[in-house]
Short mmCIF file of C-alpha atoms in Angstrom, two decimals:
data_model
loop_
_atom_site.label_atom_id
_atom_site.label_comp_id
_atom_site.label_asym_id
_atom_site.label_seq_id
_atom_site.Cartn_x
_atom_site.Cartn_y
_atom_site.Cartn_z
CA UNK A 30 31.55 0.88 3.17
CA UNK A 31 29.07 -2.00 2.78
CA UNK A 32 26.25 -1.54 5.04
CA UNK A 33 22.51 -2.63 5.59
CA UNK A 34 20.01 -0.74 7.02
CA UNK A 35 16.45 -1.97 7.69
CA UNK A 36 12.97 0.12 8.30
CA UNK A 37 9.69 -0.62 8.50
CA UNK A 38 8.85 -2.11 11.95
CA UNK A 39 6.26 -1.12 13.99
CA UNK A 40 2.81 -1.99 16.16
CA UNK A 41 0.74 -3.90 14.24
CA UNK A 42 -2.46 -5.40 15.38
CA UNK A 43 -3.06 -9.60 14.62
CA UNK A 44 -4.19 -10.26 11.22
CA UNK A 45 -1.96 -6.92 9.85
CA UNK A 46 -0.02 -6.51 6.86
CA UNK A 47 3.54 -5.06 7.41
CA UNK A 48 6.79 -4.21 4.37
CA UNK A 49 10.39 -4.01 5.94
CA UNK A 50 12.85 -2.29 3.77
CA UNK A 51 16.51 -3.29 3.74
CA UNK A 52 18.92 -0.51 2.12
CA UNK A 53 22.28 -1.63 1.06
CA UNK A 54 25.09 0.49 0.01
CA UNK A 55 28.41 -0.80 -0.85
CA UNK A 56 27.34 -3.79 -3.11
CA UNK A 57 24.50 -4.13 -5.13
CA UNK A 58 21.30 -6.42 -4.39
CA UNK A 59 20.73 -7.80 -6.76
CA UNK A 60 24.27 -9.07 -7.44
CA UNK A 61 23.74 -11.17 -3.98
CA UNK A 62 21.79 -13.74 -2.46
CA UNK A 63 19.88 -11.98 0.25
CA UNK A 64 18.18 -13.05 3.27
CA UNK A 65 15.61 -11.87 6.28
CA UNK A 66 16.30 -13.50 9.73
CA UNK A 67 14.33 -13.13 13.01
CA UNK A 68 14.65 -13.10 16.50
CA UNK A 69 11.73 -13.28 19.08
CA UNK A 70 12.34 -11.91 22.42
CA UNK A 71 14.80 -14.04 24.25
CA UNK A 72 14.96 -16.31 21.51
CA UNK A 73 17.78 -17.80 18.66
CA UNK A 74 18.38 -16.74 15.11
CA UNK A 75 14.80 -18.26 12.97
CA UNK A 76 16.05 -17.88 9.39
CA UNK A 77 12.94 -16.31 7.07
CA UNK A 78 13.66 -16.13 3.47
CA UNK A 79 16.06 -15.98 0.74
CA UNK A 80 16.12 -14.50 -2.45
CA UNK A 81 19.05 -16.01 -4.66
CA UNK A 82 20.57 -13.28 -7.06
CA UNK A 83 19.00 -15.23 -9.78
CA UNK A 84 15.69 -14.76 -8.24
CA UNK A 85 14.58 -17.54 -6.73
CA UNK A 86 12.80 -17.45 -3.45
CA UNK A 87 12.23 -19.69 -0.72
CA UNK A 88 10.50 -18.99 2.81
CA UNK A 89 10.33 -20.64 6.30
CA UNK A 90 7.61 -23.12 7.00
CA UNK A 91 6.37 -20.59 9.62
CA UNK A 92 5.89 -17.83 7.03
CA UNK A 93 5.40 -19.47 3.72
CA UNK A 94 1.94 -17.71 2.05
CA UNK A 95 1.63 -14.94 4.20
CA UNK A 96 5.47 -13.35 3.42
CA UNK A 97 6.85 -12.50 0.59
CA UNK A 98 10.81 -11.11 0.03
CA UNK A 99 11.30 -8.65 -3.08
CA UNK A 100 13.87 -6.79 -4.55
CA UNK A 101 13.11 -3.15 -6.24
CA UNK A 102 13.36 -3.11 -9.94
CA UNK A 103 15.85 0.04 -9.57
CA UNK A 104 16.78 1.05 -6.09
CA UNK A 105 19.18 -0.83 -4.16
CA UNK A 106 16.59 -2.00 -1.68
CA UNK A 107 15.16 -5.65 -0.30
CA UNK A 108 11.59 -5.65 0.87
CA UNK A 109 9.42 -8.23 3.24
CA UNK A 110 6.08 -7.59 2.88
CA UNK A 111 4.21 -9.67 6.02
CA UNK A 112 0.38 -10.18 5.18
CA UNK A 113 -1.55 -12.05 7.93
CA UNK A 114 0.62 -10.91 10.87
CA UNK A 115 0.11 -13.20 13.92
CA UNK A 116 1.67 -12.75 17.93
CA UNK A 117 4.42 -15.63 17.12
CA UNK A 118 5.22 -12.88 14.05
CA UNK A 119 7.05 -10.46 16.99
CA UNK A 120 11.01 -10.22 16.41
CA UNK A 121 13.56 -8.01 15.60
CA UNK A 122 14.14 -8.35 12.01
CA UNK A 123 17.50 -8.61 10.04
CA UNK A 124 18.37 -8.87 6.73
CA UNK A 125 21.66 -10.47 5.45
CA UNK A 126 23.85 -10.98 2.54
CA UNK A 127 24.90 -14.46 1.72
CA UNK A 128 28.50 -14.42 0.39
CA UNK A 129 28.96 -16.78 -2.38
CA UNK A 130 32.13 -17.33 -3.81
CA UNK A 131 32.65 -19.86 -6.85
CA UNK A 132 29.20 -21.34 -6.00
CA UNK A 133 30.03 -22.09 -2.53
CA UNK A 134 28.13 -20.54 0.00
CA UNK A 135 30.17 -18.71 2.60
CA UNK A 136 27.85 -17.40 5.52
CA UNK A 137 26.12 -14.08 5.88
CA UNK A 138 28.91 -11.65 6.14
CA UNK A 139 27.10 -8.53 6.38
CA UNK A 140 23.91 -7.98 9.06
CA UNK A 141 22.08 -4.92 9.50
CA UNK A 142 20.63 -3.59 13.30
CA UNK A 143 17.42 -4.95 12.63
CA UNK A 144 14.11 -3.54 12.76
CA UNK A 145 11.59 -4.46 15.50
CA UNK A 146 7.89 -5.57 14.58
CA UNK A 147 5.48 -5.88 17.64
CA UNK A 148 1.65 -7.79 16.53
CA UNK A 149 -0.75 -7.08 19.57
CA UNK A 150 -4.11 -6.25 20.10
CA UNK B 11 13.32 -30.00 8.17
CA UNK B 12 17.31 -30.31 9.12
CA UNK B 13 18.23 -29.74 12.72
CA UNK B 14 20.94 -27.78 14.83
CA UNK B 15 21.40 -28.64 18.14
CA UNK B 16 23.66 -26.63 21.09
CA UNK B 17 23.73 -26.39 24.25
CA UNK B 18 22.04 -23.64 26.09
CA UNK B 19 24.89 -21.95 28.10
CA UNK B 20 28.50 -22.42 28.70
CA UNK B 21 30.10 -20.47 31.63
CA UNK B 22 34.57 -20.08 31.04
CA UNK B 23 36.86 -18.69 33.28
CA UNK B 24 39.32 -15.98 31.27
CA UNK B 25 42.36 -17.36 30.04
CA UNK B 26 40.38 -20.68 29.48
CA UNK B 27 39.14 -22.52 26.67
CA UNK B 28 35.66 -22.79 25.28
CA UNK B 29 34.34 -25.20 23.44
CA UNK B 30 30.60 -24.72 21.57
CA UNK B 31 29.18 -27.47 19.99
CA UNK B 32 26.66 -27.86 17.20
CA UNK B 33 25.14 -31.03 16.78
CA UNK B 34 22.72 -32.78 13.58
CA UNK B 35 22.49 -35.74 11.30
CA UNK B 36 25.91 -35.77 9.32
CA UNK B 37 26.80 -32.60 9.95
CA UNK B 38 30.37 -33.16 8.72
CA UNK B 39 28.76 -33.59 5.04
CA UNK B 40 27.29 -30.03 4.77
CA UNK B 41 28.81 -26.62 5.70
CA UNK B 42 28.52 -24.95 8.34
CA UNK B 43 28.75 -21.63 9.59
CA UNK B 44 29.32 -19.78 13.44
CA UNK B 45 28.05 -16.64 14.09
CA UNK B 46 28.45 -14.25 17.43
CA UNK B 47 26.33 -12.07 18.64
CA UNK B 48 26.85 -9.85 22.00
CA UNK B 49 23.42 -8.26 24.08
CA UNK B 50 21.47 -5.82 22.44
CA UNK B 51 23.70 -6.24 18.66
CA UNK B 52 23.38 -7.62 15.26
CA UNK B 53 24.74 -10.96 14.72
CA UNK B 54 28.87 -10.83 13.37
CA UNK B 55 30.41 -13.70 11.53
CA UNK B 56 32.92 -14.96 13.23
CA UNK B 57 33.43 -18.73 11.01
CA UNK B 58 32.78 -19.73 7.49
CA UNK B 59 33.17 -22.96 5.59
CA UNK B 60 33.62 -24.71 8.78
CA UNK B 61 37.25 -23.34 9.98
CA UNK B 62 37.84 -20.33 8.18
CA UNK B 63 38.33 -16.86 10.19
CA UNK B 64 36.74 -13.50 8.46
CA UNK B 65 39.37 -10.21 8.49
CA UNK B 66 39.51 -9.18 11.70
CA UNK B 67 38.30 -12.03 13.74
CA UNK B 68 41.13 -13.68 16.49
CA UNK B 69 43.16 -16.67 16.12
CA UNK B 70 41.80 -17.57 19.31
CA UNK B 71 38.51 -18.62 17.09
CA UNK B 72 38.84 -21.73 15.41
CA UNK B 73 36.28 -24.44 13.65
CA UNK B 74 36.32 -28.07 12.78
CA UNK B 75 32.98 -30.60 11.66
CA UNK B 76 32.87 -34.07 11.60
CA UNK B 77 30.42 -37.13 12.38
CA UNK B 78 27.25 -35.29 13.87
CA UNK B 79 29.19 -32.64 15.35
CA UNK B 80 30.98 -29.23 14.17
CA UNK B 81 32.66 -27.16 16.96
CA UNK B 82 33.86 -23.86 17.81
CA UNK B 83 37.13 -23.73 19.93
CA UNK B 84 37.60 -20.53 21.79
CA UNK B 85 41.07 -20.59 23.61
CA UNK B 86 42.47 -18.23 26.32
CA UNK B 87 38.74 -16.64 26.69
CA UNK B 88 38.22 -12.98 27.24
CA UNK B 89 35.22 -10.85 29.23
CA UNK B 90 34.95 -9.65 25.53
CA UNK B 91 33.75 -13.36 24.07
CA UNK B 92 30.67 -13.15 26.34
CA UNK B 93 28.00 -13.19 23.65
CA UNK B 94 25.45 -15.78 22.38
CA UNK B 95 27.07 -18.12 19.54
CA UNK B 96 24.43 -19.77 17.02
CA UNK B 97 25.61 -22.51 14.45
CA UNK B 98 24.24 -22.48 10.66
CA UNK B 99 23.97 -24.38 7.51
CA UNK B 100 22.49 -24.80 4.39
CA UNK B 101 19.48 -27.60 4.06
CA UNK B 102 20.07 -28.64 0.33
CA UNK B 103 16.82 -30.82 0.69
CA UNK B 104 14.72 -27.19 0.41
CA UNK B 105 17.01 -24.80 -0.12
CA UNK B 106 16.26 -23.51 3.28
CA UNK B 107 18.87 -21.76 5.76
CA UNK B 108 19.09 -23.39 9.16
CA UNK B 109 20.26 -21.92 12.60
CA UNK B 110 21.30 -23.30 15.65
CA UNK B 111 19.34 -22.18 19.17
CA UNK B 112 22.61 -20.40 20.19
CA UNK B 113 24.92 -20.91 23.10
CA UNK B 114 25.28 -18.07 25.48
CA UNK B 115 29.40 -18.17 26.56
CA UNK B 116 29.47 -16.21 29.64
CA UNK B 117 33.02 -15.59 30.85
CA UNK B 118 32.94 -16.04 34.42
#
């Protein structure tokens, strides 16, 4: 079964570092474009960051220099590792495969439940 | 930065047809994607490429983009289809993914 599964979150004071893990089974990583979306209490989807099976990375405006989206060498595992974590930071946490078919990009088909981070004092 | 706009809330009566919309700049050039997610659960794909259904997801669901507008028909609405509904594409000027700020359908 394909499946996602995310860990990590937690209470983190203001200026905090934080690394969500995203284990897949089913399909492998690093065969996939992979994503990390967010959503702030009683708020919409904010898309995060991508990292395109070939490697390439590319980060929302709000998190560009203090995230940073990795893939393990080995395991089957996406990371976020949040540096410089601010109050606007607070969400639940997803990450999400892209499906890609032929070069055509086809939505994220497969979510996990998310992973809540909390930054307060 | 490329923007998605949709309306706040929609309220349907069951049996009735709902209508989401998802408006930005030429939005019938790119593709765009619909995704639903009910109260306290991970977001499900529900459209892709505009109009096509994933395995699994109801004929009632359908999609269509053109102009500065794609749209997600619901028809003969169930209490089930109460959920928030969020719009998303792919900004090719920085590679970045774009959402929607969701719909809530609440089935009256």
């Amino acid at each position: 079964e394909v499946q996602l599964l995310e860990s990590g979150g937690g209470l983190v004071q203001p200026g905090g570092s934080l690394r969500l893990s995203c284990e897949a089974s089913g399909f492998i990583v690093r065969d996939n474009n992979m994503n990390w979306v967010r959503q702030a209490p009683g708020r919409g989807l904010e898309w995060v960051s991508i990292v395109y099976s070939g490697g390439n990375t590319y980060y929302a405006d709000s998190v560009k220099g203090r995230f940073t989206i990795s893939r393990h060498s080995s395991k089957n595992n996406l990371y976020l590792l949040m540096n410089s974590l601010r109050t606007e930071d607070t969400a639940v946490y997803y990450c999400a495969r892209e499906r890609v078919v032929r070069g055509v990009l086809l939505g994220m088909d497969v979510w996990g439940h998310g992973t809540t981070v909390t930054v307060s004092s | 930065s490329y923007v998605l706009t949709q309306p706040p809330s929609l309220s349907v009566a069951p049996g009735e047809t709902a209508t989401i919309s998802c408006g930005g700049n030429n939005i019938g050039s790119k593709i765009v994607h619909w995704y639903q997610q009910k109260a306290g659960q991970a977001p499900v794909l529900v459209m892709y490429y505009n109009s096509d259904r994933p395995s699994g997801i109801p004929e009632r669901f359908s999609g269509s983009n053109s102009g500065n507008t794609a749209t997600l028909t619901i028809t003969r609405v169930e209490a089930g289809d109460e959920a928030d509904y969020s719009c998303q594409v792919w900004d090719t000027s920085n590679d970045h993914r774009v959402f929607g700020g969701g719909t809530k359908l609440t089935v009256l």
